[in-house]
Short mmCIF file of C-alpha atoms in Angstrom, two decimals:
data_model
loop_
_atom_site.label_atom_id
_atom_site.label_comp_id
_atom_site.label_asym_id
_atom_site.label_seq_id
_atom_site.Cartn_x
_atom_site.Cartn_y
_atom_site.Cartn_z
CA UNK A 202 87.84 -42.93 -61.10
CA UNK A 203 88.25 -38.93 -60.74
CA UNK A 204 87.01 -37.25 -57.65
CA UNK A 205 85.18 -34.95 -60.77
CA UNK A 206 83.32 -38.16 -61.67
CA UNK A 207 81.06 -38.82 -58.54
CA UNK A 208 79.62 -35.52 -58.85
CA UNK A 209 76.30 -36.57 -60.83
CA UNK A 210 76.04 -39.09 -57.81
CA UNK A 211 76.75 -36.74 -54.98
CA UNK A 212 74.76 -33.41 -56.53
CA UNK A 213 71.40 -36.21 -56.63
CA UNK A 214 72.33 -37.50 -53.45
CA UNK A 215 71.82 -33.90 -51.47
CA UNK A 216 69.12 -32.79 -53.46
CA UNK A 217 67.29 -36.40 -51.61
CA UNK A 218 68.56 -35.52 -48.43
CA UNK A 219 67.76 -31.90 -48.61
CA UNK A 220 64.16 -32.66 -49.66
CA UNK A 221 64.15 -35.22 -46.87
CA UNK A 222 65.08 -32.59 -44.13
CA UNK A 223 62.59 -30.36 -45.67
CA UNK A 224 59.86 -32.73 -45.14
CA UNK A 225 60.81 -33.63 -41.89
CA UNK A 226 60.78 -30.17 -40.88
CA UNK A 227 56.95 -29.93 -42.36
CA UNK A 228 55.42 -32.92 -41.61
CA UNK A 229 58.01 -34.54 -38.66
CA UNK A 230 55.73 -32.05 -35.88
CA UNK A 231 52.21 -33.84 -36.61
CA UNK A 232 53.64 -37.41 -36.63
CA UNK A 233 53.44 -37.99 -33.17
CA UNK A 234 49.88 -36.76 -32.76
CA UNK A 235 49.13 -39.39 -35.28
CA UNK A 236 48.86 -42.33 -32.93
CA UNK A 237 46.60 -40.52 -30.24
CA UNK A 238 43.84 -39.41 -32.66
CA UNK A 239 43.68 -42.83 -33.72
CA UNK A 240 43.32 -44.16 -30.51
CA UNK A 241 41.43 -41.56 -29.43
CA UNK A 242 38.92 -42.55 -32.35
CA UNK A 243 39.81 -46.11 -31.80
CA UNK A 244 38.79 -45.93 -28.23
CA UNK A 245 35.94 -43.11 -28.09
CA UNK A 246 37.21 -41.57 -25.07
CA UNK A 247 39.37 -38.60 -25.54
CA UNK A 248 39.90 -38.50 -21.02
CA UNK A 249 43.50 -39.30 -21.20
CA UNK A 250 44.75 -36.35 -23.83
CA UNK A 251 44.90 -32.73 -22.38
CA UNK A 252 43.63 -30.16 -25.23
CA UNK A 253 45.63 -27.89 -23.69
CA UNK A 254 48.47 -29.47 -25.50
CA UNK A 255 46.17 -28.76 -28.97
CA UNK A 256 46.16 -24.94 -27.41
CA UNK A 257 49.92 -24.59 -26.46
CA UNK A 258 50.87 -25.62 -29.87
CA UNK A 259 48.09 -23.39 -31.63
CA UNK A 260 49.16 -20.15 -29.86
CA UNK A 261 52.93 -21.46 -30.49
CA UNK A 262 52.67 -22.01 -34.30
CA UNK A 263 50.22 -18.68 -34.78
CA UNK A 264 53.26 -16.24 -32.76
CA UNK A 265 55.48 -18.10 -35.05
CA UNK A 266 54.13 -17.49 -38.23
CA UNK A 267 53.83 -13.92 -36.87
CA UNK A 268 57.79 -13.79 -36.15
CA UNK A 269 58.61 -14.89 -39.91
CA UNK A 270 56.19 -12.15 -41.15
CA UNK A 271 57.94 -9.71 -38.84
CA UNK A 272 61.10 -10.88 -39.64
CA UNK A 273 61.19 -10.88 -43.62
CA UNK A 274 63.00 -13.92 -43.49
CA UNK A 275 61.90 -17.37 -45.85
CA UNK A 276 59.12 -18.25 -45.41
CA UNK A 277 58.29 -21.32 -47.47
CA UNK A 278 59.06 -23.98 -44.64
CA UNK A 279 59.01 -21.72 -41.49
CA UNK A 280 55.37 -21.00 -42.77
CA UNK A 281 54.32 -24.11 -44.17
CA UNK A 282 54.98 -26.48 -41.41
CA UNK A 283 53.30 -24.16 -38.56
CA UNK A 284 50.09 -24.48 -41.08
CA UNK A 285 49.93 -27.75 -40.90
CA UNK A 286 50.73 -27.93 -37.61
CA UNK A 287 47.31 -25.71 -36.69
CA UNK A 288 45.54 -28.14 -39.00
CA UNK A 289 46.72 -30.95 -37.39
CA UNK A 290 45.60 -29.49 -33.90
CA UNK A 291 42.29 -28.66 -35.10
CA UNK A 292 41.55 -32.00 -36.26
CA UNK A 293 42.57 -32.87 -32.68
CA UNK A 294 40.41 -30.48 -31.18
CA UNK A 295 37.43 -31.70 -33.67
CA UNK A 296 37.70 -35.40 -32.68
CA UNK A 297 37.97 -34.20 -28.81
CA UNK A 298 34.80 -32.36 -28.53
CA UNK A 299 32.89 -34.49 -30.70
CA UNK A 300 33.91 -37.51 -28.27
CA UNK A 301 34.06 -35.95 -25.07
CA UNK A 302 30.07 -34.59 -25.79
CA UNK A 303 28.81 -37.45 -27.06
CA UNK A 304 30.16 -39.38 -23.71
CA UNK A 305 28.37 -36.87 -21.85
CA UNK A 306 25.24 -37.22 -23.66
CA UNK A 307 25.36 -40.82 -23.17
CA UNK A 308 25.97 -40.89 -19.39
CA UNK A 309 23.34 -38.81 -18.91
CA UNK A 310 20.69 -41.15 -20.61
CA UNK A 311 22.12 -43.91 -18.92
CA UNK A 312 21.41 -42.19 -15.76
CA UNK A 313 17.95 -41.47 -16.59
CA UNK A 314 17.70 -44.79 -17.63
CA UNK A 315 18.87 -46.39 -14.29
CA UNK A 316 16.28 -44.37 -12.06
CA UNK A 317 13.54 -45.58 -14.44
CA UNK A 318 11.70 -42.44 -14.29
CA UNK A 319 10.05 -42.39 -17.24
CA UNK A 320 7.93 -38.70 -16.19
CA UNK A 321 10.97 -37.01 -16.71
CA UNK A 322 12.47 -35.88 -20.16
CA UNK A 323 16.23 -36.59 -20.96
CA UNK A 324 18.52 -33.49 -20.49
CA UNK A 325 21.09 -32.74 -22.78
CA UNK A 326 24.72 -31.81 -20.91
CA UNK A 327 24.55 -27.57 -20.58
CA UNK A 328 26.42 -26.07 -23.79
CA UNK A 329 28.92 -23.80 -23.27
CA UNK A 330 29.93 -21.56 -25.80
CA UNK A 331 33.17 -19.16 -26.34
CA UNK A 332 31.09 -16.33 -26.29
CA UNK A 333 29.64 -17.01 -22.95
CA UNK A 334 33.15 -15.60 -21.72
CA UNK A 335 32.89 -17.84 -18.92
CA UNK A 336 36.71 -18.71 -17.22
CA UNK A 337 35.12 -21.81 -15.68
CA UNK A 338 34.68 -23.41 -19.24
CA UNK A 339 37.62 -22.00 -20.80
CA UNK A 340 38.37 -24.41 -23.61
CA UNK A 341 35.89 -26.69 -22.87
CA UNK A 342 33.43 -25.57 -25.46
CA UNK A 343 30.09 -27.98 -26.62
CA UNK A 344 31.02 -26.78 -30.38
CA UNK A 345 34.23 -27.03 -32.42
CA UNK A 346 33.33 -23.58 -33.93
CA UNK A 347 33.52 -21.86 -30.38
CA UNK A 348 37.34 -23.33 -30.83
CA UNK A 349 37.73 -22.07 -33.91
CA UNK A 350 36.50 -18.46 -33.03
CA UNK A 351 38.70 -18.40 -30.19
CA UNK A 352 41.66 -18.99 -32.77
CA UNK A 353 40.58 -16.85 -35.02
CA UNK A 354 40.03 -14.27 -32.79
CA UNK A 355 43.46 -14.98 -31.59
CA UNK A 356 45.04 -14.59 -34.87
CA UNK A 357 43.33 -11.29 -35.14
CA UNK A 358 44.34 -9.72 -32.26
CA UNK A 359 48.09 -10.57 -32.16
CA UNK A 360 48.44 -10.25 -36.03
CA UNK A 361 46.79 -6.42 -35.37
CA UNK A 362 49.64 -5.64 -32.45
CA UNK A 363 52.03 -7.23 -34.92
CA UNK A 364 51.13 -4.87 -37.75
CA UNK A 365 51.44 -1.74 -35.42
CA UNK A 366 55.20 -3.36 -34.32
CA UNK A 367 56.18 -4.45 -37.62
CA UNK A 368 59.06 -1.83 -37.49
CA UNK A 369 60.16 -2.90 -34.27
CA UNK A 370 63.05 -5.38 -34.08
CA UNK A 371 62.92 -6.30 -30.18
CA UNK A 372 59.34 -6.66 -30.28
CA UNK A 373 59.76 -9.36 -33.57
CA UNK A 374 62.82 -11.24 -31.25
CA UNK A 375 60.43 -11.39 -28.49
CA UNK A 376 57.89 -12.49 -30.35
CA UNK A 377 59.95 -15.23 -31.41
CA UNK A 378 61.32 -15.97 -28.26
CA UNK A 379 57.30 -16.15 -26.83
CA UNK A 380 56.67 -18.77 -29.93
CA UNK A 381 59.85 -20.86 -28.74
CA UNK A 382 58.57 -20.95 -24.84
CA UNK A 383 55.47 -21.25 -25.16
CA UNK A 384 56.41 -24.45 -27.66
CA UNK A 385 58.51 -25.34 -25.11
CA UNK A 386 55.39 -25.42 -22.64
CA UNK A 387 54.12 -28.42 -24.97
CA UNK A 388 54.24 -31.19 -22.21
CA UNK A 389 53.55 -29.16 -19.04
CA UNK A 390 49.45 -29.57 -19.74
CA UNK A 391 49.82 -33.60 -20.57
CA UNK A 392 51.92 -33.70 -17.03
CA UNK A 393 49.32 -31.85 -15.27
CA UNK A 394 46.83 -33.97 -16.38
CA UNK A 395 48.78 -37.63 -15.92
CA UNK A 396 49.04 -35.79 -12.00
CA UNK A 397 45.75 -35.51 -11.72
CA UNK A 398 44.03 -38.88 -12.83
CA UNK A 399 47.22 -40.57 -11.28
CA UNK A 400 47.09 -42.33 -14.65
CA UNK A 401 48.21 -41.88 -18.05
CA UNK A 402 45.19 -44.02 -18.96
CA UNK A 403 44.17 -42.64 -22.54
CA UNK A 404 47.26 -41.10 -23.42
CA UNK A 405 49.48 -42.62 -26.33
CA UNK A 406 52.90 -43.87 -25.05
CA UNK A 407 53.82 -43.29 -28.62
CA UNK A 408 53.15 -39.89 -28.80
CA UNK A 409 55.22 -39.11 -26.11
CA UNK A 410 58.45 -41.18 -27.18
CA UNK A 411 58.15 -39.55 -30.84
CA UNK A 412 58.16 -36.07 -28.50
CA UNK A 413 61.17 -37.36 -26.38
CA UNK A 414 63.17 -38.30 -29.52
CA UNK A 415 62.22 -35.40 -31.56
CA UNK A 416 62.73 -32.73 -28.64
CA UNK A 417 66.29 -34.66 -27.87
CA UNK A 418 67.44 -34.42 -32.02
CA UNK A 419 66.25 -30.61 -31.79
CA UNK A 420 67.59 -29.49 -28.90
CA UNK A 421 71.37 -31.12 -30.15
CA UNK A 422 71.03 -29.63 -33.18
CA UNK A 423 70.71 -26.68 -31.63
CA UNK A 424 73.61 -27.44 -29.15
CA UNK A 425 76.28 -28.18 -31.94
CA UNK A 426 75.38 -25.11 -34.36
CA UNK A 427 75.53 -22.78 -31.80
CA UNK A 428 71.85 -21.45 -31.92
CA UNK A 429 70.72 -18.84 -29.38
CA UNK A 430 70.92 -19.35 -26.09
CA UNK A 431 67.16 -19.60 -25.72
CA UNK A 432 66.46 -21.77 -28.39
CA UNK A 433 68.93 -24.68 -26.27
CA UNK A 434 67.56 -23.77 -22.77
CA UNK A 435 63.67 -24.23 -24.15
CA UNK A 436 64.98 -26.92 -26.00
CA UNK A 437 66.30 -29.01 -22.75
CA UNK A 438 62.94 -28.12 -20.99
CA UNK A 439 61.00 -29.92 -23.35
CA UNK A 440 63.07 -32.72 -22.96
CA UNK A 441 63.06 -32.85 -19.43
CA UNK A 442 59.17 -32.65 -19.72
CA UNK A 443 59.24 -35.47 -21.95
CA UNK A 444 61.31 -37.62 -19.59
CA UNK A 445 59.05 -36.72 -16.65
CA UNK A 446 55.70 -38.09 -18.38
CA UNK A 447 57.43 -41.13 -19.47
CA UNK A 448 58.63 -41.62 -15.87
CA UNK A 449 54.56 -41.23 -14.99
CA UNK A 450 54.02 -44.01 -17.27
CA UNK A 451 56.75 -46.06 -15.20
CA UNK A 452 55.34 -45.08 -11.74
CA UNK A 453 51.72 -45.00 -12.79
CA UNK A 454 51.67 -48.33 -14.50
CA UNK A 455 53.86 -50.64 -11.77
CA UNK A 456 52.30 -48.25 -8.07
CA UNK A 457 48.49 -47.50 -9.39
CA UNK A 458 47.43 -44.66 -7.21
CA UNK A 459 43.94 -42.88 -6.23
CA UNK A 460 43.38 -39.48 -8.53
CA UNK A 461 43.28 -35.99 -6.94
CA UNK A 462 40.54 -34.87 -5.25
CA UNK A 463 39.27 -31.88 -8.00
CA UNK A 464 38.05 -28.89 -6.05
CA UNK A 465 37.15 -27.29 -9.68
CA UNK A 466 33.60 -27.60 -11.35
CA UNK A 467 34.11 -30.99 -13.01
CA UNK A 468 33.61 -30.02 -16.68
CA UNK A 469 36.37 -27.62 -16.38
CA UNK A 470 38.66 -30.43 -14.87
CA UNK A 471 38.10 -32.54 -17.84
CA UNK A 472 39.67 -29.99 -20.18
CA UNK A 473 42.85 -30.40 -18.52
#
């Protein structure tokens, strides 16, 4: 057979694997997250998932969607997949409150419950809102909407800035560079949080192997086509942050230790 004649195979065949890559690229970010919301929902305690991770990736995916504005370059996938990837977090962040207040509601009747007192009405937990500008309850909001302002508010600000900079090509590179690191932050919150319950309790195992294997193809990829320096070097610290919570699964799970004494008000611990 001709070399000529495998071309209606092989012209089919990339088309496949370039739509595959494509969706990867979209949908391969909100995979992992798929196994902690269901546990999460599975479970009805949200304790063990940091929504600062939901916050890192929103700010992340928002400068980055900025950047591709700012940088006139195509947009279809760069674009598309940070969209879902906000979606995805806010979902995340929807299930976490909702969870996280109705446990609080519920400890608080079983208190009231346990002292008997039957004079006393049953207090609801104190809702904080974003517009209460308090740094104590910093995304730790009673309503998903405060969230969503805070986003949106985001969104406005930055997208403003970007607008007056538009012209500007070193303020579009570090704007892109800001959306790689703080991406590259991703795990630090998860960590923090593993540290200070001395558990990782809660937290899908999953998850974090889908981040470890995605964050290792990435950061390769980047290695053997030569991508800027700063995409490799954030790409390596997100690996390294992956391999560090998966060693806090190994030490947590075999030596069981006593959590860290909080010396913060204890709502505003929980949001870590």
């Amino acid at each position: 057979m001709e070399p000529g004649g495998l071309e209606w195979l092989l012209v089919p065949m990339q088309q496949l694997v370039s739509w595959g890559a494509a969706g990867a690229m979209v949908f391969g970010g909100v995979v992992p997250y798929i196994p902690q919301y269901r546990d999460i929902r599975r479970t009805q305690n949200a304790e063990g998932f940091s929504t600062y991770v939901c916050l890192v990736l929103l700010v992340a995916n928002i400068l980055r969607i900025l950047f591709c504005w700012g940088w006139r370059m195509q947009k279809n996938l760069l674009v598309s997949s940070p969209i879902i990837m906000i979606i995805t977090m806010l979902l995340m962040l929807k299930l976490c409150t909702e969870v996280r207040v109705s446990n609080e509601l519920n400890i608080k009747r079983r208190s009231f419950a346990a002292a008997d007192s039957k004079d006393e009405e049953i207090k609801t937990p104190p809702k904080r809102s974003y517009l209460d500008f308090d740094l104590n309850y910093f995304w730790h909001w009673s309503k998903f909407t405060d969230y969503v302002q805070c986003v949106l508010t985001f969104t406005g600000v930055t997208g403003y800035i970007t607008y007056l900079w538009l012209d500007s090509s070193l303020f579009v590179e570090t704007l892109g560079f800001l959306a790689v690191f703080t991406e590259a932050m991703l795990g630090v919150p998860q960590l923090y949080r593993n540290y200070q319950n001395r558990s990782t309790e809660g937290m899908s195992i999953k998850m974090v192997l889908m981040w470890t294997s995605g964050d290792t193809f990435k950061t390769v990829y980047f290695i053997l086509n030569q991508a800027p320096f700063q995409f490799s070097i954030c790409g390596l610290l997100q690996v390294f942050v992956d391999i560090a919570i998966l060693l806090q699964v190994y030490l947590y799970s075999y030596y069981p230790q006593k959590p860290v004494a909080h010396t913060a008000h204890p709502a505003s611990t929980k949001a870590l």
